[in-house]
XYZ file of C-alpha atoms in Angstrom:
753
model
C 32.069 61.012 93.292
C 35.167 58.830 93.352
C 38.443 60.739 93.732
C 39.594 59.550 90.314
C 36.475 61.066 88.731
C 37.088 64.372 90.564
C 40.649 64.439 89.287
C 39.487 63.794 85.739
C 36.814 66.516 86.034
C 39.364 69.016 87.393
C 41.728 68.141 84.567
C 38.954 68.712 82.019
C 38.048 72.064 83.631
C 41.685 73.100 83.757
C 42.123 72.227 80.100
C 39.001 74.218 79.190
C 40.238 77.295 81.057
C 43.632 76.942 79.386
C 41.944 76.676 76.004
C 39.937 79.825 76.714
C 42.833 82.056 77.859
C 46.252 81.983 76.254
C 49.304 82.230 78.409
C 51.967 84.807 77.641
C 54.071 82.066 76.089
C 51.174 80.930 73.888
C 50.675 84.522 72.777
C 54.326 84.716 71.702
C 54.065 81.421 69.828
C 50.896 82.468 68.001
C 52.153 85.893 66.839
C 55.050 84.998 64.562
C 53.597 87.333 61.902
C 54.792 90.347 63.897
C 58.394 89.257 63.284
C 58.233 88.997 59.481
C 59.016 92.662 58.947
C 56.257 93.590 56.482
C 53.114 95.577 57.103
C 50.966 93.060 55.252
C 52.191 90.276 57.552
C 51.376 92.508 60.539
C 47.812 92.985 59.275
C 47.393 89.253 58.734
C 48.582 88.628 62.283
C 46.174 91.237 63.665
C 43.300 89.521 61.835
C 44.273 86.194 63.432
C 44.376 87.801 66.879
C 40.917 89.290 66.383
C 39.608 85.879 65.367
C 40.873 84.641 68.763
C 40.040 87.794 70.676
C 38.571 86.132 73.771
C 41.485 83.726 74.113
C 44.209 86.332 73.520
C 42.840 89.336 75.405
C 44.226 88.713 78.902
C 47.729 87.804 77.692
C 47.703 90.720 75.258
C 46.815 93.188 78.037
C 49.427 91.756 80.367
C 52.189 91.869 77.766
C 51.363 95.435 76.755
C 51.127 96.502 80.417
C 54.666 95.313 81.177
C 57.020 97.206 83.502
C 57.929 99.932 81.042
C 57.795 102.960 83.302
C 59.716 101.302 86.105
C 62.336 100.070 83.666
C 62.815 103.488 82.087
C 63.190 105.154 85.486
C 65.799 102.592 86.492
C 67.781 103.067 83.263
C 67.695 106.856 83.647
C 68.957 106.565 87.231
C 71.805 104.319 86.087
C 72.715 106.716 83.281
C 72.793 109.589 85.748
C 75.139 107.565 87.977
C 77.686 107.409 85.151
C 78.504 110.980 86.162
C 78.594 110.295 89.908
C 81.656 111.651 91.691
C 82.356 108.190 93.191
C 84.280 105.835 90.919
C 82.699 102.696 92.424
C 79.181 104.020 91.699
C 80.135 104.797 88.098
C 81.602 101.311 87.646
C 78.523 99.610 89.104
C 76.164 101.698 86.955
C 78.091 100.787 83.809
C 78.014 97.085 84.710
C 74.252 97.134 85.353
C 73.580 99.016 82.129
C 75.428 96.354 80.151
C 73.244 93.711 81.797
C 69.914 95.547 81.579
C 70.195 98.183 78.884
C 69.431 96.280 75.678
C 65.845 97.570 75.708
C 67.072 101.137 76.132
C 69.690 101.560 73.415
C 68.055 104.774 72.205
C 68.499 106.354 75.669
C 72.081 105.110 75.912
C 72.922 106.414 72.433
C 71.464 109.793 73.336
C 73.559 109.964 76.499
C 76.638 108.970 74.473
C 76.019 111.948 72.231
C 74.802 114.523 74.731
C 76.108 113.445 78.139
C 77.141 116.305 80.399
C 80.672 115.021 81.034
C 83.316 113.367 78.884
C 83.409 110.281 81.133
C 79.619 109.954 80.925
C 79.804 109.942 77.129
C 82.738 107.486 77.085
C 81.037 105.069 79.471
C 77.768 105.256 77.513
C 79.700 104.410 74.344
C 81.289 101.404 76.092
C 77.881 100.207 77.294
C 76.481 100.501 73.774
C 79.409 98.566 72.326
C 79.232 95.854 74.995
C 75.516 95.316 74.395
C 76.076 95.171 70.613
C 78.861 92.606 71.100
C 76.712 90.468 73.374
C 73.748 90.619 70.991
C 70.169 91.772 71.481
C 68.170 89.101 69.680
C 65.800 88.363 72.573
C 65.194 92.025 73.368
C 64.659 92.849 69.696
C 62.089 90.060 69.396
C 60.261 91.344 72.486
C 60.105 94.849 71.020
C 58.811 93.569 67.660
C 56.097 91.654 69.484
C 55.121 94.694 71.518
C 54.987 96.916 68.441
C 52.603 94.434 66.851
C 50.419 94.102 69.940
C 49.932 97.847 70.447
C 49.012 98.113 66.752
C 46.516 95.250 67.182
C 44.959 96.988 70.181
C 43.552 99.616 67.796
C 41.020 97.005 66.578
C 39.722 95.756 69.945
C 37.203 98.528 70.603
C 36.684 100.356 73.895
C 38.286 98.296 76.657
C 39.237 100.000 79.982
C 41.732 97.266 80.872
C 43.443 97.546 77.500
C 43.431 101.360 77.685
C 45.252 101.169 81.028
C 47.825 98.828 79.486
C 48.381 101.216 76.572
C 48.996 104.113 78.967
C 51.681 101.976 80.585
C 53.204 101.104 77.196
C 53.442 104.831 76.436
C 56.312 104.805 78.932
C 58.353 102.331 76.871
C 61.862 103.173 75.655
C 61.100 102.240 72.026
C 59.586 105.222 70.156
C 57.533 103.027 67.806
C 55.946 101.194 70.735
C 55.102 104.561 72.311
C 53.635 105.895 69.081
C 51.516 102.788 68.501
C 50.253 102.765 72.082
C 49.159 106.394 71.953
C 47.498 105.969 68.558
C 45.519 102.918 69.689
C 44.449 104.656 72.898
C 42.174 106.878 70.792
C 40.162 103.824 69.729
C 40.329 101.833 72.953
C 40.027 104.560 75.591
C 37.278 106.933 76.670
C 37.001 110.530 77.826
C 38.857 109.810 81.066
C 42.030 109.246 79.046
C 41.958 112.803 77.683
C 43.845 114.160 80.692
C 46.715 111.713 80.097
C 46.993 112.746 76.444
C 46.970 116.455 77.316
C 49.756 115.899 79.854
C 51.688 113.962 77.262
C 51.302 116.810 74.790
C 52.517 119.363 77.339
C 55.793 117.421 77.745
C 56.518 117.525 74.006
C 57.947 120.752 72.602
C 56.902 121.868 69.139
C 60.006 120.400 67.523
C 58.510 116.934 68.164
C 55.780 117.576 65.615
C 55.270 113.918 64.657
C 54.740 112.760 68.243
C 52.445 115.691 68.974
C 50.362 114.887 65.883
C 49.910 111.301 67.101
C 48.745 112.515 70.528
C 46.266 114.968 69.001
C 44.984 112.368 66.531
C 44.269 110.041 69.435
C 42.618 112.798 71.465
C 40.228 113.686 68.623
C 39.057 110.048 68.451
C 38.202 109.710 72.137
C 34.410 109.768 72.589
C 32.525 112.128 74.852
C 32.561 115.691 76.103
C 35.757 115.360 78.150
C 37.838 114.981 75.001
C 36.073 117.905 73.293
C 36.541 120.098 76.376
C 40.246 119.255 76.402
C 40.573 120.210 72.728
C 38.708 123.479 73.307
C 41.084 124.397 76.162
C 44.121 123.679 73.978
C 42.711 126.023 71.313
C 41.839 128.743 73.830
C 45.298 128.549 75.422
C 46.993 128.876 72.002
C 48.837 125.629 72.724
C 48.773 124.302 69.149
C 50.604 125.236 65.953
C 48.794 126.122 62.744
C 49.418 122.664 61.241
C 48.183 121.014 64.456
C 44.997 123.088 64.379
C 44.421 121.984 60.783
C 44.839 118.346 61.828
C 42.373 118.785 64.677
C 39.905 120.453 62.312
C 40.154 117.619 59.774
C 39.477 115.057 62.515
C 36.694 116.745 64.494
C 34.651 117.415 61.338
C 34.001 113.683 61.472
C 32.309 114.015 64.890
C 28.742 115.052 65.716
C 29.682 117.112 68.797
C 32.316 119.468 67.350
C 30.222 122.431 66.124
C 31.395 124.749 68.928
C 35.062 123.904 68.357
C 34.776 124.387 64.581
C 33.124 127.778 65.147
C 35.923 128.701 67.549
C 38.523 127.863 64.889
C 36.569 129.780 62.224
C 36.728 132.898 64.408
C 40.328 132.382 65.506
C 43.400 134.502 64.832
C 45.073 132.072 62.417
C 43.861 133.155 58.946
C 44.602 129.820 57.250
C 42.759 127.802 59.887
C 39.899 130.311 60.056
C 39.398 130.253 56.288
C 39.256 126.492 56.020
C 37.131 126.153 59.186
C 34.629 128.511 57.534
C 34.358 126.236 54.500
C 30.797 125.056 53.982
C 30.718 121.338 54.671
C 27.155 120.027 54.883
C 26.692 116.447 55.997
C 25.867 114.139 53.091
C 24.910 110.443 52.979
C 28.011 108.254 53.097
C 27.388 106.627 49.733
C 29.666 104.061 48.156
C 33.325 104.360 49.068
C 35.723 104.884 46.168
C 38.262 102.166 45.422
C 41.851 103.223 46.067
C 45.339 101.763 45.903
C 47.480 102.710 48.861
C 51.227 102.755 48.220
C 53.090 101.982 51.420
C 56.528 103.107 52.432
C 58.086 99.794 51.378
C 56.417 100.214 47.936
C 53.954 97.402 48.554
C 50.301 98.160 47.908
C 46.984 97.719 49.678
C 43.771 98.030 47.681
C 40.220 98.565 48.869
C 37.502 101.172 49.353
C 38.635 104.415 51.025
C 36.661 104.582 54.274
C 38.230 107.565 55.997
C 41.051 110.078 55.979
C 42.291 111.587 59.219
C 45.289 113.647 60.272
C 47.173 110.606 61.584
C 45.668 107.652 59.700
C 43.864 106.448 56.590
C 41.188 103.758 56.632
C 40.548 101.368 53.769
C 38.274 98.370 53.709
C 38.503 94.604 53.334
C 42.246 94.024 53.575
C 43.851 90.805 54.839
C 40.681 89.631 56.578
C 40.023 92.956 58.339
C 36.822 94.826 57.546
C 38.633 98.149 57.942
C 42.362 98.826 58.202
C 43.598 102.021 59.852
C 47.023 102.716 58.357
C 49.222 105.291 60.120
C 49.694 108.295 57.848
C 53.497 108.068 57.982
C 53.351 104.532 56.527
C 51.439 105.744 53.486
C 53.374 107.250 50.577
C 50.341 107.954 48.379
C 46.778 107.030 47.446
C 45.934 106.345 43.810
C 42.527 106.351 42.130
C 41.548 104.910 38.756
C 39.914 108.091 37.439
C 39.852 108.990 33.739
C 41.844 112.011 32.573
C 39.998 115.094 31.363
C 41.874 116.890 28.536
C 42.398 120.650 28.417
C 39.869 122.553 26.327
C 40.489 125.443 23.958
C 41.167 128.622 25.920
C 42.461 126.844 29.034
C 45.800 127.996 30.422
C 47.997 126.506 33.118
C 49.002 128.851 35.924
C 52.050 127.768 37.928
C 52.504 129.202 41.400
C 55.774 129.794 43.196
C 54.450 127.476 45.897
C 54.395 124.615 43.370
C 50.722 124.309 42.445
C 49.314 124.161 38.918
C 45.847 125.583 38.263
C 43.855 125.183 35.042
C 41.430 127.888 33.972
C 40.669 130.843 31.716
C 43.068 133.761 32.045
C 40.987 136.920 32.483
C 43.414 139.738 33.179
C 46.813 140.785 34.511
C 47.347 143.921 36.577
C 50.327 145.453 38.327
C 49.645 143.404 41.463
C 47.582 140.365 40.503
C 46.556 137.772 37.944
C 42.856 136.936 37.565
C 41.917 133.457 36.446
C 38.538 131.764 36.152
C 38.892 128.300 37.686
C 36.328 125.529 37.623
C 37.321 124.679 41.209
C 37.880 128.099 42.811
C 35.713 130.329 40.614
C 37.054 133.760 39.644
C 40.137 134.357 41.789
C 42.855 136.975 41.970
C 46.301 135.538 42.652
C 48.996 137.905 43.846
C 51.481 138.456 41.054
C 54.403 137.706 43.378
C 52.878 134.250 43.968
C 52.795 133.358 40.250
C 55.794 131.683 38.663
C 54.405 131.749 35.144
C 51.538 130.917 32.824
C 51.579 128.429 29.947
C 49.145 129.624 27.288
C 50.120 126.911 24.814
C 49.076 123.361 25.673
C 52.306 122.091 24.083
C 54.652 124.218 26.206
C 56.590 121.843 28.490
C 58.754 124.283 30.451
C 58.963 127.865 31.652
C 62.533 127.906 32.953
C 64.647 130.984 32.433
C 62.763 133.482 34.620
C 64.717 136.655 35.398
C 65.223 138.429 38.713
C 65.171 141.750 36.826
C 62.114 141.657 34.568
C 59.172 139.657 33.217
C 59.469 137.575 30.076
C 57.044 136.795 27.269
C 57.925 133.605 25.393
C 56.682 133.638 21.801
C 55.809 130.705 19.581
C 59.147 129.479 18.227
C 61.109 130.285 21.420
C 61.852 134.012 20.969
C 61.456 136.084 24.158
C 60.524 139.684 24.982
C 61.865 141.151 28.235
C 60.225 143.933 30.217
C 57.242 144.413 32.508
C 53.948 142.734 31.598
C 51.454 145.549 32.105
C 48.164 144.121 30.928
C 46.367 141.337 29.113
C 43.020 141.015 27.425
C 41.439 138.474 25.090
C 43.398 139.772 22.111
C 46.815 141.004 23.223
C 49.485 141.348 25.904
C 51.188 144.669 26.599
C 54.802 144.639 27.759
C 56.893 147.699 28.648
C 60.690 147.944 28.416
C 61.844 151.349 29.587
C 59.990 154.014 27.615
C 58.999 151.533 24.924
C 55.765 149.573 25.024
C 54.886 146.649 22.787
C 51.516 145.070 22.144
C 51.850 141.378 21.282
C 48.965 139.365 19.789
C 47.922 136.752 22.315
C 47.778 134.003 19.690
C 51.562 134.378 19.145
C 52.432 133.852 22.824
C 53.382 130.466 24.287
C 53.969 131.482 27.869
C 54.567 134.220 30.426
C 57.270 134.276 33.092
C 56.990 136.758 35.921
C 59.911 138.414 37.604
C 61.466 135.983 40.026
C 62.143 137.372 43.525
C 65.614 137.211 45.013
C 66.119 134.068 47.077
C 64.913 134.659 50.613
C 64.132 132.558 53.640
C 62.886 129.047 52.948
C 59.838 127.476 54.497
C 59.527 123.970 55.883
C 55.725 124.069 55.483
C 54.280 120.753 54.313
C 51.206 120.185 52.181
C 48.962 117.466 50.829
C 49.398 117.161 47.064
C 46.295 116.488 44.983
C 46.709 115.444 41.347
C 43.396 115.924 39.561
C 41.960 114.409 36.395
C 42.334 117.816 34.683
C 46.122 117.712 35.093
C 46.001 120.190 37.953
C 48.480 119.813 40.811
C 47.338 121.405 44.054
C 49.499 121.673 47.177
C 46.848 122.198 49.831
C 45.974 122.136 53.512
C 43.245 119.544 54.061
C 40.466 120.588 56.395
C 37.652 118.178 55.638
C 37.228 114.702 54.157
C 34.639 111.982 53.823
C 34.043 109.084 51.443
C 32.895 111.383 48.632
C 34.719 114.732 48.984
C 37.836 116.621 50.036
C 37.746 120.142 51.460
C 40.952 122.152 51.422
C 42.686 125.508 51.238
C 45.177 126.354 48.499
C 47.347 129.147 49.966
C 47.080 132.387 48.046
C 44.122 131.138 46.018
C 41.228 130.026 48.193
C 39.208 127.224 49.753
C 37.298 124.645 47.763
C 35.654 121.226 47.751
C 36.304 118.594 45.079
C 34.714 115.179 44.602
C 37.094 112.283 45.182
C 36.054 110.985 41.769
C 38.064 113.869 40.235
C 41.261 112.966 42.123
C 43.980 110.827 40.521
C 46.465 110.749 43.373
C 46.938 112.035 46.930
C 50.417 112.412 48.403
C 51.081 113.498 51.975
C 53.852 115.559 53.574
C 54.965 117.323 50.388
C 57.072 120.471 50.533
C 56.347 123.545 48.451
C 58.364 124.772 45.493
C 57.877 124.719 41.743
C 59.525 121.939 39.727
C 59.235 121.424 35.979
C 60.582 117.879 35.934
C 64.019 118.535 34.418
C 67.185 116.972 35.826
C 70.667 118.345 35.161
C 73.557 115.880 35.551
C 77.329 116.390 35.458
C 79.164 113.264 34.220
C 82.862 113.454 35.138
C 83.805 110.324 33.204
C 82.226 111.494 29.935
C 83.239 115.173 30.369
C 79.603 116.100 29.767
C 76.640 117.962 31.199
C 73.183 116.855 30.082
C 69.557 117.604 30.864
C 66.760 115.034 31.114
C 63.047 115.714 30.898
C 60.455 113.943 33.034
C 60.378 111.061 30.502
C 64.161 110.485 30.859
C 64.810 111.878 27.409
C 68.069 113.797 26.925
C 66.843 117.210 25.752
C 70.164 119.074 26.022
C 73.837 118.082 26.204
C 77.221 119.818 26.503
C 80.246 117.677 25.610
C 83.983 118.336 25.977
C 83.617 119.938 29.399
C 86.993 118.955 30.799
C 86.874 117.484 34.269
C 83.369 118.809 34.909
C 82.472 118.431 38.587
C 79.551 120.783 39.089
C 76.799 122.349 36.977
C 73.666 124.332 37.702
C 70.955 125.945 35.619
C 70.740 129.686 36.314
C 67.647 131.882 36.358
C 68.434 133.138 32.867
C 68.614 129.597 31.467
C 72.418 129.655 31.204
C 74.614 127.024 32.850
C 77.242 127.608 35.524
C 79.864 124.862 35.117
C 82.920 123.953 37.205
C 85.718 122.469 35.093
C 87.916 120.831 37.711
C 90.669 119.841 35.256
C 91.007 123.360 33.789
C 90.792 125.143 37.146
C 87.935 127.421 36.192
C 84.270 128.264 36.647
C 82.381 129.347 33.541
C 78.880 130.615 32.743
C 77.742 129.777 29.242
C 74.614 129.870 27.159
C 73.085 126.670 25.885
C 74.766 127.203 22.533
C 78.177 127.265 24.352
C 78.742 130.990 24.266
C 80.814 131.992 27.312
C 79.389 135.027 29.096
C 81.500 134.949 32.284
C 84.394 132.980 33.753
C 86.864 132.958 36.633
C 90.108 131.032 36.208
C 92.446 131.880 39.106
C 91.689 128.541 40.788
C 93.322 125.241 41.746
C 91.036 122.351 40.857
C 87.702 123.694 42.160
C 84.844 121.307 42.935
C 81.784 123.515 43.433
C 80.320 126.921 42.554
C 76.980 128.594 43.252
C 75.541 131.779 41.754
C 74.297 134.000 44.593
C 71.169 136.202 44.544
C 73.348 139.338 44.393
C 74.944 138.121 41.137
C 78.245 137.105 42.738
C 79.592 133.553 42.578
C 80.590 131.428 45.589
C 83.406 128.985 44.735
C 84.993 126.028 46.521
C 88.629 126.452 45.387
C 89.390 122.971 46.626
C 93.136 122.607 46.142
C 93.599 126.319 46.703
C 92.325 125.546 50.227
C 89.885 128.412 50.285
C 86.282 129.442 49.742
C 85.860 132.682 47.798
C 83.047 134.956 46.697
C 83.706 136.641 43.362
C 81.759 139.533 41.832
C 80.898 139.929 38.132
C 84.114 141.882 37.494
C 86.244 139.049 38.882
C 87.092 140.739 42.183
C 87.265 138.535 45.275
C 84.956 140.149 47.854
C 85.044 137.478 50.584
C 87.431 134.664 51.533
C 87.557 131.848 54.074
C 90.867 129.982 54.116
C 91.321 128.795 57.676
C 92.806 125.337 57.020
C 90.065 123.917 54.811
C 89.843 121.775 51.716
C 86.339 122.760 50.556
C 84.520 120.187 48.463
C 81.093 121.833 48.573
C 79.885 125.285 49.605
C 76.498 126.896 50.128
C 75.522 130.433 51.104
C 72.716 130.234 53.651
C 69.740 132.621 53.906
C 71.201 134.076 57.126
C 74.374 135.118 55.274
C 76.539 132.351 56.715
C 78.363 129.805 54.553
C 78.104 126.005 54.842
C 81.306 124.141 53.897
C 82.040 120.429 53.424
C 85.677 120.304 54.542
C 87.596 117.275 53.252
C 90.777 118.250 55.091
C 89.364 117.871 58.588
C 86.479 115.504 57.761
C 83.745 117.867 58.885
C 80.920 120.147 57.854
C 81.111 123.684 59.219
C 78.938 126.776 59.129
C 80.921 130.031 59.253
C 79.677 133.601 59.551
C 80.892 136.559 57.504
C 83.709 137.123 60.008
C 84.948 133.560 59.493
C 83.829 132.291 62.903
C 82.541 128.709 63.079
C 78.998 128.794 64.485
C 78.062 125.114 63.882
C 79.895 121.941 62.963
C 79.501 118.211 62.460
C 82.758 116.337 63.012
C 84.265 112.904 62.281
C 82.906 112.627 58.740
C 85.514 110.660 56.845
C 84.998 111.061 53.103
C 82.558 113.978 53.448
C 81.782 115.408 50.013
C 78.604 117.461 50.013
C 76.414 119.323 52.506
C 73.095 121.145 52.052
C 71.117 123.033 54.687
C 67.451 122.010 54.472
C 64.412 124.273 54.967
C 63.688 122.595 58.322
C 67.124 123.625 59.651
C 68.625 120.145 59.351
C 71.662 119.369 57.192
C 71.874 116.774 54.403
C 75.396 115.301 54.234
C 77.016 113.052 51.614
C 79.932 110.775 52.541
C 81.934 109.253 49.722
C 84.430 106.372 49.897
C 84.366 104.680 53.339
C 80.754 105.285 54.416
C 79.011 105.507 51.019
C 75.945 107.146 52.484
C 73.690 110.204 52.534
C 72.163 111.226 55.840
C 70.267 114.073 57.473
C 71.209 115.460 60.896
C 69.404 117.952 63.106
C 71.101 120.888 64.804
C 72.189 118.626 67.686
C 73.834 116.163 65.299
C 71.203 113.430 65.644
C 70.662 111.378 62.476
C 66.998 111.570 61.444
C 67.248 110.059 57.936
C 69.839 107.876 56.209
C 70.464 106.129 52.880
C 73.280 103.564 52.948
C 74.871 101.173 50.471
C 75.468 103.828 47.829
C 78.194 103.692 45.177
C 80.635 106.531 45.917
C 78.007 109.282 46.143
C 79.205 112.804 45.331
C 76.068 114.924 45.620
C 72.583 114.764 47.113
C 69.678 117.219 46.992
C 66.394 117.187 48.903
C 63.481 117.779 46.536
C 60.328 119.739 47.404
C 58.303 116.511 47.535
C 60.545 115.212 50.340
C 62.477 112.778 48.144
C 66.277 112.819 47.850
C 68.148 112.669 44.529
C 71.710 111.305 44.642
C 74.585 111.359 42.118
C 76.661 108.147 42.300
C 79.224 106.221 40.316
C 77.222 104.560 37.539
C 73.840 106.212 38.096
C 71.599 108.926 39.439
C 68.853 107.746 41.777
C 65.890 109.314 43.541
C 64.854 107.910 46.933
C 61.578 108.523 48.722
C 61.422 109.416 52.416
C 61.317 105.700 53.247
C 64.606 105.024 51.417
C 63.036 103.297 48.386
C 64.370 103.947 44.879
C 61.595 105.634 42.881
C 63.610 106.877 39.873
C 66.944 105.895 38.315
C 69.055 106.830 35.304
C 72.374 105.232 34.254
C 75.389 107.582 34.164
C 79.061 106.652 33.780
C 80.184 108.734 36.783
C 77.594 111.194 38.068
C 79.165 113.832 40.317
C 76.396 116.441 40.430
C 72.626 116.383 40.016
C 69.921 118.970 40.479
C 66.229 118.973 39.686
C 64.168 121.973 38.589
């Protein structure tokens, strides 16, 4: 063959090879969808990659493989050298970090906060600032690409080469890359990858619950006996928390080789896990998947048939060109179903639990220790009386607020109440005792029952899955089984059950416990008013002419505790404005809380003190060590949390006045709440205009910015955050989206109950 023909043939062959396998540069050029910032665009890009799977595979594996572990080790060595005793070594390490550290800003920021020496922290701060000044556009683009590629890997099926690349990517400095790589490893890897996941789990303490859940979710998807053996060892070694065991149980029920592990969990020491593992769950034909609308964290929606529900992901079908989309659980705010409502029938009551659930059924009896209700879902069940908030017998009753810490209450038709101890109930009457006197009240005249409310104790950070059913029931449950037709779960204090998905209206994940009736109390400083909204944003109660009102809360007895900043007093009044208690020896107070012991904790702001006052007006505790308290809170451990505007800080002090925790450098700090998980929710007014959550080490784990002079923020049981601002009150979900809003001239306090 002439040389020219050989050259042409080689050129043709070279072009064919190039057309078959993308280069790394071609991969970057063809994946612009990963840089658009929306999940829908990411899914569209993944579908395009799958359509070109053979061409993209080699470049995708190479890009994911990277040099992540080597890079992280080098950065950690350089960070350690910032504390070297030799000045020249410290200088060189700082210079190299400025040049190389743009991919490792999270590590540098952590060292800035927690470095062992002052110089180490100062140098880390300088490195961070220098990198920010220089710009990180190229590095940011590389990380966005890698996040997209590890997410795409989840759809490529079992591929040893890709699994090896994902293990490498698990050593990246970006936490979202790491999370995506580990999640996809469950789909791409095989049993030999189980050992890596177990090692990874052993390096994560239980405070890293989200990362541990991702590792376990991946491990439960790996095929073969090696993965099941690894899970069995973790259970036998008591290496998993109760919530982790529930996640494992939910996932392995979808396998054919998990009978031994499920039996092990059913016979285990954890009563919640054992009960739900014992739930009868016979295999049924898959059937037709139910259509669902998935609401994502950015409030966009994906619609399609629900194909699967796991501890770490949810699968729906036919979205953006993908036959099945596996959406990480933390991206999903809720699932909605178009199921028709079923109205209450005559004789149905609504039982509200302290945990926050609502059960519909027939009320059978009440004893000294329990309430018996006949439920369509749970059958005849006895619920411990201490676990019951109240019972609405009337279908029209919209609230049961006003429970007492001293006695039960029977609310009659028309609003009149009887106080005492509810002793018994039958089909005709309710018996209530008050001292030596007993009264039998015809059942037909009763609207609702409120049981004695326990004194505030320790709070739980336990999270649930919320199920809203077609019957109006609201169940906060632990899921333990799911397929295309059914959900199996445990409702704490009630029992385990199975419901068809066709009877579910909505599923919401990661919801905290606690009963809410949907009422919002707002203090409006500009209008000198306190008003209450119902769940339809209707003003159902209003107090005007409250001079300089800065704080208000609804007490257990239904009264209001109001701080009148301009008058220098704190007053408790009934809803018809009758004053029942007040304390006036104050200088422009900003906050007051009624304590479980009946005393009142007050931020005497311009008196530069925090005081606890008893019912007789005697001051029984004081903290006045150079503070200007804007907000105060008595914690379950007896300590007091103070937002100190004088020194721009939040402090926790014990009964002796010693500071046991603090968060400093908070210009414009205005409010601080300790959350059930031990973190602290802080509001900064003026300069920062933000609300943020910090852990015990001071690391920011959640933040809402761009607010309008916020004065107060509360974390709700469902995980949302309600904020009082100039001009409005807004509720934000855990992704920072506004989900509820009400206009107010100048909202300074808001609370939801």
